[in-house]
N, C-alpha and C. Protein backbone atom coordinates (compact mmCIF):
# COMPACT_ATOMS: atom_id res chain seq x y z
N UNK A 1 108.15 94.79 40.20
CA UNK A 1 108.36 93.38 40.25
C UNK A 1 108.27 92.91 41.70
N UNK A 2 107.48 91.85 41.98
CA UNK A 2 107.28 91.34 43.33
C UNK A 2 108.11 90.08 43.53
N UNK A 3 108.53 89.82 44.78
CA UNK A 3 109.26 88.58 45.05
C UNK A 3 108.37 87.37 44.77
N UNK A 4 108.96 86.21 44.62
CA UNK A 4 108.24 85.00 44.23
C UNK A 4 107.26 84.51 45.28
N UNK A 5 107.57 84.65 46.58
CA UNK A 5 106.71 84.07 47.61
C UNK A 5 105.68 85.06 48.16
N UNK A 6 105.50 86.19 47.55
CA UNK A 6 104.57 87.20 48.06
C UNK A 6 103.45 87.41 47.06
N UNK A 7 102.21 87.41 47.60
CA UNK A 7 101.04 87.65 46.78
C UNK A 7 100.89 89.15 46.59
N UNK A 8 100.71 89.65 45.38
CA UNK A 8 100.62 91.10 45.17
C UNK A 8 99.39 91.73 45.83
N UNK A 9 98.35 90.93 46.12
CA UNK A 9 97.15 91.48 46.73
C UNK A 9 97.19 91.43 48.27
N UNK A 10 98.20 90.85 48.87
CA UNK A 10 98.29 90.70 50.32
C UNK A 10 98.65 92.04 50.97
N UNK A 11 97.93 92.36 52.06
CA UNK A 11 98.20 93.59 52.78
C UNK A 11 99.14 93.32 53.96
N UNK A 12 100.00 94.25 54.23
CA UNK A 12 100.94 94.10 55.34
C UNK A 12 100.41 94.74 56.62
N UNK A 13 99.21 95.31 56.60
CA UNK A 13 98.65 95.96 57.78
C UNK A 13 98.11 94.91 58.77
N UNK A 14 98.19 95.22 60.05
CA UNK A 14 97.67 94.34 61.09
C UNK A 14 96.25 94.78 61.42
N UNK A 15 95.38 93.83 61.53
CA UNK A 15 94.00 94.13 61.89
C UNK A 15 93.93 94.23 63.42
N UNK A 16 93.71 95.43 63.94
CA UNK A 16 93.70 95.65 65.38
C UNK A 16 92.29 95.65 65.96
N UNK A 17 91.28 95.42 65.16
CA UNK A 17 89.90 95.44 65.65
C UNK A 17 89.66 94.38 66.73
N UNK A 18 90.10 93.12 66.57
CA UNK A 18 89.89 92.15 67.65
C UNK A 18 90.63 92.54 68.94
N UNK A 19 91.80 93.12 68.80
CA UNK A 19 92.56 93.56 69.97
C UNK A 19 91.80 94.66 70.72
N UNK A 20 91.23 95.60 70.00
CA UNK A 20 90.48 96.68 70.62
C UNK A 20 89.23 96.12 71.30
N UNK A 21 88.56 95.16 70.69
CA UNK A 21 87.39 94.54 71.29
C UNK A 21 87.74 93.85 72.61
N UNK A 22 88.83 93.13 72.63
CA UNK A 22 89.27 92.45 73.86
C UNK A 22 89.61 93.47 74.93
N UNK A 23 90.30 94.54 74.57
CA UNK A 23 90.68 95.56 75.55
C UNK A 23 89.44 96.26 76.13
N UNK A 24 88.43 96.52 75.32
CA UNK A 24 87.21 97.14 75.83
C UNK A 24 86.47 96.22 76.79
N UNK A 25 86.44 94.93 76.48
CA UNK A 25 85.79 93.98 77.39
C UNK A 25 86.55 93.93 78.71
N UNK A 26 87.88 93.89 78.66
CA UNK A 26 88.68 93.89 79.89
C UNK A 26 88.48 95.17 80.69
N UNK A 27 88.37 96.29 80.01
CA UNK A 27 88.14 97.56 80.69
C UNK A 27 86.82 97.53 81.45
N UNK A 28 85.79 97.01 80.82
CA UNK A 28 84.48 96.93 81.47
C UNK A 28 84.54 95.98 82.67
N UNK A 29 85.23 94.85 82.51
CA UNK A 29 85.35 93.90 83.62
C UNK A 29 86.04 94.55 84.80
N UNK A 30 87.14 95.26 84.58
CA UNK A 30 87.87 95.90 85.68
C UNK A 30 87.08 97.06 86.28
N UNK A 31 86.31 97.76 85.46
CA UNK A 31 85.50 98.86 86.01
C UNK A 31 84.40 98.32 86.92
N UNK A 32 83.88 97.15 86.62
CA UNK A 32 82.85 96.56 87.47
C UNK A 32 83.48 95.91 88.70
N UNK A 33 84.64 95.28 88.54
CA UNK A 33 85.25 94.53 89.64
C UNK A 33 85.96 95.43 90.64
N UNK A 34 86.45 96.59 90.25
CA UNK A 34 87.21 97.44 91.16
C UNK A 34 86.41 97.90 92.38
N UNK A 35 85.19 98.40 92.23
CA UNK A 35 84.44 98.80 93.43
C UNK A 35 84.09 97.62 94.33
N UNK A 36 83.98 96.43 93.78
CA UNK A 36 83.63 95.27 94.58
C UNK A 36 84.80 94.78 95.42
N UNK A 37 86.03 95.15 95.05
CA UNK A 37 87.20 94.66 95.76
C UNK A 37 87.51 95.47 97.01
N UNK A 38 86.92 96.64 97.17
CA UNK A 38 87.17 97.43 98.38
C UNK A 38 86.27 96.93 99.49
N UNK A 39 86.88 96.72 100.65
CA UNK A 39 86.16 96.19 101.79
C UNK A 39 86.23 97.21 102.91
N UNK A 40 85.09 97.55 103.49
CA UNK A 40 85.04 98.47 104.60
C UNK A 40 84.56 97.75 105.84
N UNK A 41 85.01 98.24 106.96
CA UNK A 41 84.53 97.71 108.23
C UNK A 41 83.27 98.48 108.58
N UNK A 42 82.15 97.81 108.78
CA UNK A 42 80.93 98.53 109.10
C UNK A 42 80.99 99.09 110.53
N UNK A 43 81.00 100.40 110.64
CA UNK A 43 81.06 101.07 111.93
C UNK A 43 79.98 102.14 111.96
N UNK A 44 79.21 102.18 113.02
CA UNK A 44 78.17 103.17 113.20
C UNK A 44 78.77 104.35 113.96
N UNK A 45 79.37 105.30 113.22
CA UNK A 45 80.08 106.41 113.85
C UNK A 45 79.12 107.47 114.38
N UNK A 46 79.46 108.07 115.52
CA UNK A 46 78.65 109.18 116.01
C UNK A 46 78.94 110.44 115.22
N UNK A 47 78.01 111.39 115.26
CA UNK A 47 78.18 112.65 114.54
C UNK A 47 78.86 113.68 115.43
N UNK A 48 79.56 114.62 114.79
CA UNK A 48 80.25 115.68 115.51
C UNK A 48 80.04 116.99 114.76
N UNK A 49 80.02 118.10 115.52
CA UNK A 49 79.86 119.41 114.90
C UNK A 49 81.20 120.10 114.69
N UNK A 50 82.29 119.40 114.99
CA UNK A 50 83.62 119.97 114.79
C UNK A 50 83.90 120.10 113.30
N UNK A 51 84.73 121.07 112.94
CA UNK A 51 85.07 121.25 111.53
C UNK A 51 85.99 120.12 111.08
N UNK A 52 85.81 119.70 109.86
CA UNK A 52 86.60 118.60 109.32
C UNK A 52 88.04 119.06 109.07
N UNK A 53 88.98 118.15 109.28
CA UNK A 53 90.39 118.45 109.04
C UNK A 53 90.83 117.72 107.78
N UNK A 54 91.99 118.11 107.28
CA UNK A 54 92.52 117.48 106.07
C UNK A 54 92.92 116.04 106.39
N UNK A 55 92.61 115.15 105.48
CA UNK A 55 92.96 113.74 105.63
C UNK A 55 94.41 113.54 105.21
N UNK A 56 95.20 112.80 106.00
CA UNK A 56 96.60 112.56 105.61
C UNK A 56 96.69 111.64 104.40
N UNK A 57 97.89 111.55 103.83
CA UNK A 57 98.11 110.75 102.63
C UNK A 57 97.79 109.27 102.87
N UNK A 58 98.42 108.66 103.86
CA UNK A 58 98.19 107.25 104.19
C UNK A 58 97.83 107.14 105.67
N UNK A 59 96.57 107.32 106.03
CA UNK A 59 96.22 107.28 107.45
C UNK A 59 96.29 105.85 108.00
N UNK A 60 96.57 105.74 109.27
CA UNK A 60 96.55 104.46 109.97
C UNK A 60 95.23 104.39 110.73
N UNK A 61 94.32 103.54 110.25
CA UNK A 61 93.00 103.42 110.85
C UNK A 61 93.01 102.32 111.90
N UNK A 62 92.57 102.65 113.08
CA UNK A 62 92.37 101.68 114.14
C UNK A 62 90.89 101.69 114.45
N UNK A 63 90.24 100.57 114.22
CA UNK A 63 88.80 100.46 114.47
C UNK A 63 88.59 99.62 115.72
N UNK A 64 87.85 100.16 116.64
CA UNK A 64 87.56 99.47 117.90
C UNK A 64 86.18 98.83 117.80
N UNK A 65 86.16 97.52 117.94
CA UNK A 65 84.89 96.79 117.90
C UNK A 65 84.67 96.13 119.26
N UNK A 66 83.54 95.52 119.41
CA UNK A 66 83.22 94.84 120.67
C UNK A 66 84.17 93.67 120.92
N UNK A 67 84.66 93.06 119.85
CA UNK A 67 85.49 91.85 119.99
C UNK A 67 86.98 92.14 119.96
N UNK A 68 87.41 93.30 119.54
CA UNK A 68 88.84 93.58 119.47
C UNK A 68 89.13 94.78 118.60
N UNK A 69 90.27 94.73 117.94
CA UNK A 69 90.74 95.83 117.11
C UNK A 69 90.77 95.41 115.65
N UNK A 70 90.64 96.42 114.78
CA UNK A 70 90.88 96.24 113.35
C UNK A 70 91.93 97.29 112.99
N UNK A 71 93.01 96.86 112.40
CA UNK A 71 94.07 97.78 111.98
C UNK A 71 94.08 97.80 110.46
N UNK A 72 93.64 98.91 109.88
CA UNK A 72 93.54 99.03 108.43
C UNK A 72 92.79 97.84 107.83
N UNK A 73 91.63 97.54 108.36
CA UNK A 73 90.72 96.49 107.88
C UNK A 73 91.26 95.08 108.10
N UNK A 74 92.21 94.90 109.02
CA UNK A 74 92.73 93.58 109.38
C UNK A 74 92.49 93.37 110.86
N UNK A 75 91.87 92.26 111.20
CA UNK A 75 91.59 91.98 112.60
C UNK A 75 92.88 91.74 113.37
N UNK A 76 92.97 92.36 114.57
CA UNK A 76 94.16 92.25 115.41
C UNK A 76 93.67 92.02 116.84
N UNK A 77 94.31 91.10 117.54
CA UNK A 77 93.97 90.89 118.93
C UNK A 77 94.64 91.96 119.78
N UNK A 78 94.18 92.11 121.01
CA UNK A 78 94.75 93.11 121.91
C UNK A 78 96.22 92.80 122.21
N UNK A 79 96.57 91.52 122.28
CA UNK A 79 97.94 91.12 122.56
C UNK A 79 98.88 91.43 121.40
N UNK A 80 98.38 91.36 120.18
CA UNK A 80 99.21 91.59 119.00
C UNK A 80 99.13 93.02 118.49
N UNK A 81 98.42 93.90 119.21
CA UNK A 81 98.21 95.26 118.73
C UNK A 81 99.52 96.04 118.61
N UNK A 82 100.37 95.98 119.62
CA UNK A 82 101.62 96.75 119.61
C UNK A 82 102.51 96.34 118.45
N UNK A 83 102.66 95.05 118.22
CA UNK A 83 103.51 94.57 117.12
C UNK A 83 102.91 94.96 115.77
N UNK A 84 101.60 94.87 115.63
CA UNK A 84 100.96 95.23 114.36
C UNK A 84 101.08 96.72 114.09
N UNK A 85 100.96 97.55 115.14
CA UNK A 85 101.13 98.99 114.96
C UNK A 85 102.56 99.34 114.59
N UNK A 86 103.53 98.69 115.23
CA UNK A 86 104.93 98.93 114.90
C UNK A 86 105.23 98.56 113.45
N UNK A 87 104.65 97.47 112.99
CA UNK A 87 104.83 97.06 111.59
C UNK A 87 104.18 98.06 110.64
N UNK A 88 102.99 98.51 110.98
CA UNK A 88 102.24 99.41 110.10
C UNK A 88 102.86 100.80 110.04
N UNK A 89 103.41 101.28 111.15
CA UNK A 89 103.94 102.64 111.20
C UNK A 89 105.45 102.69 111.06
N UNK A 90 106.11 101.55 110.97
CA UNK A 90 107.57 101.55 110.92
C UNK A 90 108.16 101.90 112.27
N UNK A 91 107.46 101.57 113.36
CA UNK A 91 107.86 101.83 114.75
C UNK A 91 108.01 103.31 115.05
N UNK A 92 107.32 104.15 114.29
CA UNK A 92 107.30 105.59 114.57
C UNK A 92 106.15 105.86 115.53
N UNK A 93 106.47 106.04 116.79
CA UNK A 93 105.45 106.18 117.83
C UNK A 93 104.71 107.51 117.75
N UNK A 94 105.23 108.50 117.02
CA UNK A 94 104.54 109.78 116.91
C UNK A 94 103.58 109.83 115.72
N UNK A 95 103.39 108.72 115.04
CA UNK A 95 102.45 108.65 113.92
C UNK A 95 101.03 108.84 114.43
N UNK A 96 100.26 109.64 113.71
CA UNK A 96 98.86 109.87 114.10
C UNK A 96 98.03 108.64 113.77
N UNK A 97 97.29 108.17 114.76
CA UNK A 97 96.37 107.05 114.57
C UNK A 97 94.95 107.61 114.57
N UNK A 98 94.12 107.10 113.69
CA UNK A 98 92.73 107.54 113.59
C UNK A 98 91.84 106.43 114.13
N UNK A 99 91.24 106.69 115.28
CA UNK A 99 90.44 105.70 115.98
C UNK A 99 88.98 105.84 115.61
N UNK A 100 88.42 104.76 115.06
CA UNK A 100 87.00 104.68 114.76
C UNK A 100 86.37 103.72 115.77
N UNK A 101 85.29 104.14 116.37
CA UNK A 101 84.59 103.28 117.32
C UNK A 101 83.10 103.39 117.08
N UNK A 102 82.42 102.28 117.21
CA UNK A 102 80.97 102.25 117.03
C UNK A 102 80.31 103.05 118.14
N UNK A 103 79.26 103.76 117.82
CA UNK A 103 78.58 104.58 118.82
C UNK A 103 77.90 103.73 119.89
N UNK A 104 77.68 102.46 119.62
CA UNK A 104 77.02 101.58 120.59
C UNK A 104 77.99 100.97 121.60
N UNK A 105 79.29 101.22 121.45
CA UNK A 105 80.26 100.71 122.42
C UNK A 105 80.11 101.46 123.74
N UNK A 106 80.39 100.79 124.81
CA UNK A 106 80.33 101.45 126.11
C UNK A 106 81.55 102.34 126.28
N UNK A 107 81.42 103.29 127.18
CA UNK A 107 82.53 104.19 127.47
C UNK A 107 83.71 103.40 128.03
N UNK A 108 83.42 102.38 128.82
CA UNK A 108 84.48 101.54 129.39
C UNK A 108 85.26 100.84 128.28
N UNK A 109 84.57 100.36 127.27
CA UNK A 109 85.26 99.68 126.16
C UNK A 109 86.11 100.66 125.38
N UNK A 110 85.63 101.90 125.19
CA UNK A 110 86.42 102.92 124.50
C UNK A 110 87.68 103.23 125.30
N UNK A 111 87.56 103.32 126.61
CA UNK A 111 88.73 103.60 127.44
C UNK A 111 89.73 102.43 127.40
N UNK A 112 89.22 101.20 127.35
CA UNK A 112 90.11 100.05 127.21
C UNK A 112 90.88 100.12 125.89
N UNK A 113 90.19 100.54 124.83
CA UNK A 113 90.84 100.68 123.53
C UNK A 113 91.92 101.74 123.55
N UNK A 114 91.61 102.89 124.16
CA UNK A 114 92.61 103.95 124.26
C UNK A 114 93.78 103.54 125.16
N UNK A 115 93.50 102.80 126.23
CA UNK A 115 94.57 102.29 127.08
C UNK A 115 95.47 101.32 126.33
N UNK A 116 94.88 100.51 125.45
CA UNK A 116 95.67 99.59 124.63
C UNK A 116 96.61 100.33 123.69
N UNK A 117 96.13 101.43 123.11
CA UNK A 117 96.98 102.23 122.24
C UNK A 117 98.08 102.93 123.04
N UNK A 118 97.74 103.42 124.22
CA UNK A 118 98.73 104.07 125.07
C UNK A 118 99.78 103.07 125.54
N UNK A 119 99.35 101.86 125.90
CA UNK A 119 100.29 100.82 126.32
C UNK A 119 101.24 100.43 125.19
N UNK A 120 100.78 100.54 123.96
CA UNK A 120 101.63 100.24 122.81
C UNK A 120 102.59 101.38 122.52
N UNK A 121 102.41 102.53 123.18
CA UNK A 121 103.31 103.66 123.01
C UNK A 121 102.82 104.71 122.04
N UNK A 122 101.59 104.61 121.58
CA UNK A 122 101.05 105.56 120.61
C UNK A 122 100.11 106.52 121.33
N UNK A 123 100.55 107.78 121.43
CA UNK A 123 99.78 108.78 122.16
C UNK A 123 99.08 109.77 121.24
N UNK A 124 99.44 109.80 119.97
CA UNK A 124 98.85 110.73 119.01
C UNK A 124 97.64 110.05 118.36
N UNK A 125 96.49 110.12 119.04
CA UNK A 125 95.28 109.41 118.60
C UNK A 125 94.20 110.43 118.32
N UNK A 126 93.63 110.37 117.14
CA UNK A 126 92.52 111.24 116.76
C UNK A 126 91.25 110.40 116.68
N UNK A 127 90.18 110.90 117.27
CA UNK A 127 88.90 110.22 117.21
C UNK A 127 88.17 110.61 115.94
N UNK A 128 87.58 109.64 115.27
CA UNK A 128 86.91 109.87 114.00
C UNK A 128 85.40 109.83 114.23
N UNK A 129 84.70 110.76 113.64
CA UNK A 129 83.25 110.80 113.72
C UNK A 129 82.66 111.30 112.41
N UNK A 130 81.37 111.27 112.30
CA UNK A 130 80.69 111.78 111.11
C UNK A 130 80.40 113.26 111.30
N UNK A 131 80.37 113.99 110.20
CA UNK A 131 80.00 115.41 110.26
C UNK A 131 78.50 115.52 110.49
N UNK A 132 78.12 116.31 111.46
CA UNK A 132 76.70 116.53 111.74
C UNK A 132 76.17 117.59 110.78
N UNK A 133 74.91 117.47 110.46
CA UNK A 133 74.27 118.47 109.60
C UNK A 133 74.18 119.78 110.35
N UNK A 134 74.40 120.93 109.68
CA UNK A 134 74.35 122.22 110.38
C UNK A 134 72.95 122.57 110.84
């Protein structure tokens, strides 16, 4: 015996096919959009024959350009470099910084960049380069 307000032919199952279709479309959208959201600073790195070292979990990238500094893909002026580094590293002066510089920069500009890092109190600086073919 069925209750009065219920149709005996009515199913209680939920149709999940439209939900699955929407989720697949969203998955495709995010798969296409994710690579587009990463932004890199274009740097023409020189090659090195040194053996590659292990990359740290969260490296602090300092990119030296002709116009100034980039700290983790954010433009920073020379005057604001010390404060930005302290914010990024939690004021831990022994944090390793990874310096990327374009191969077309002059040696004087590279030395100015290293002097800026030293003036900010960061002495643990690693230079980044491309691996040369053997």
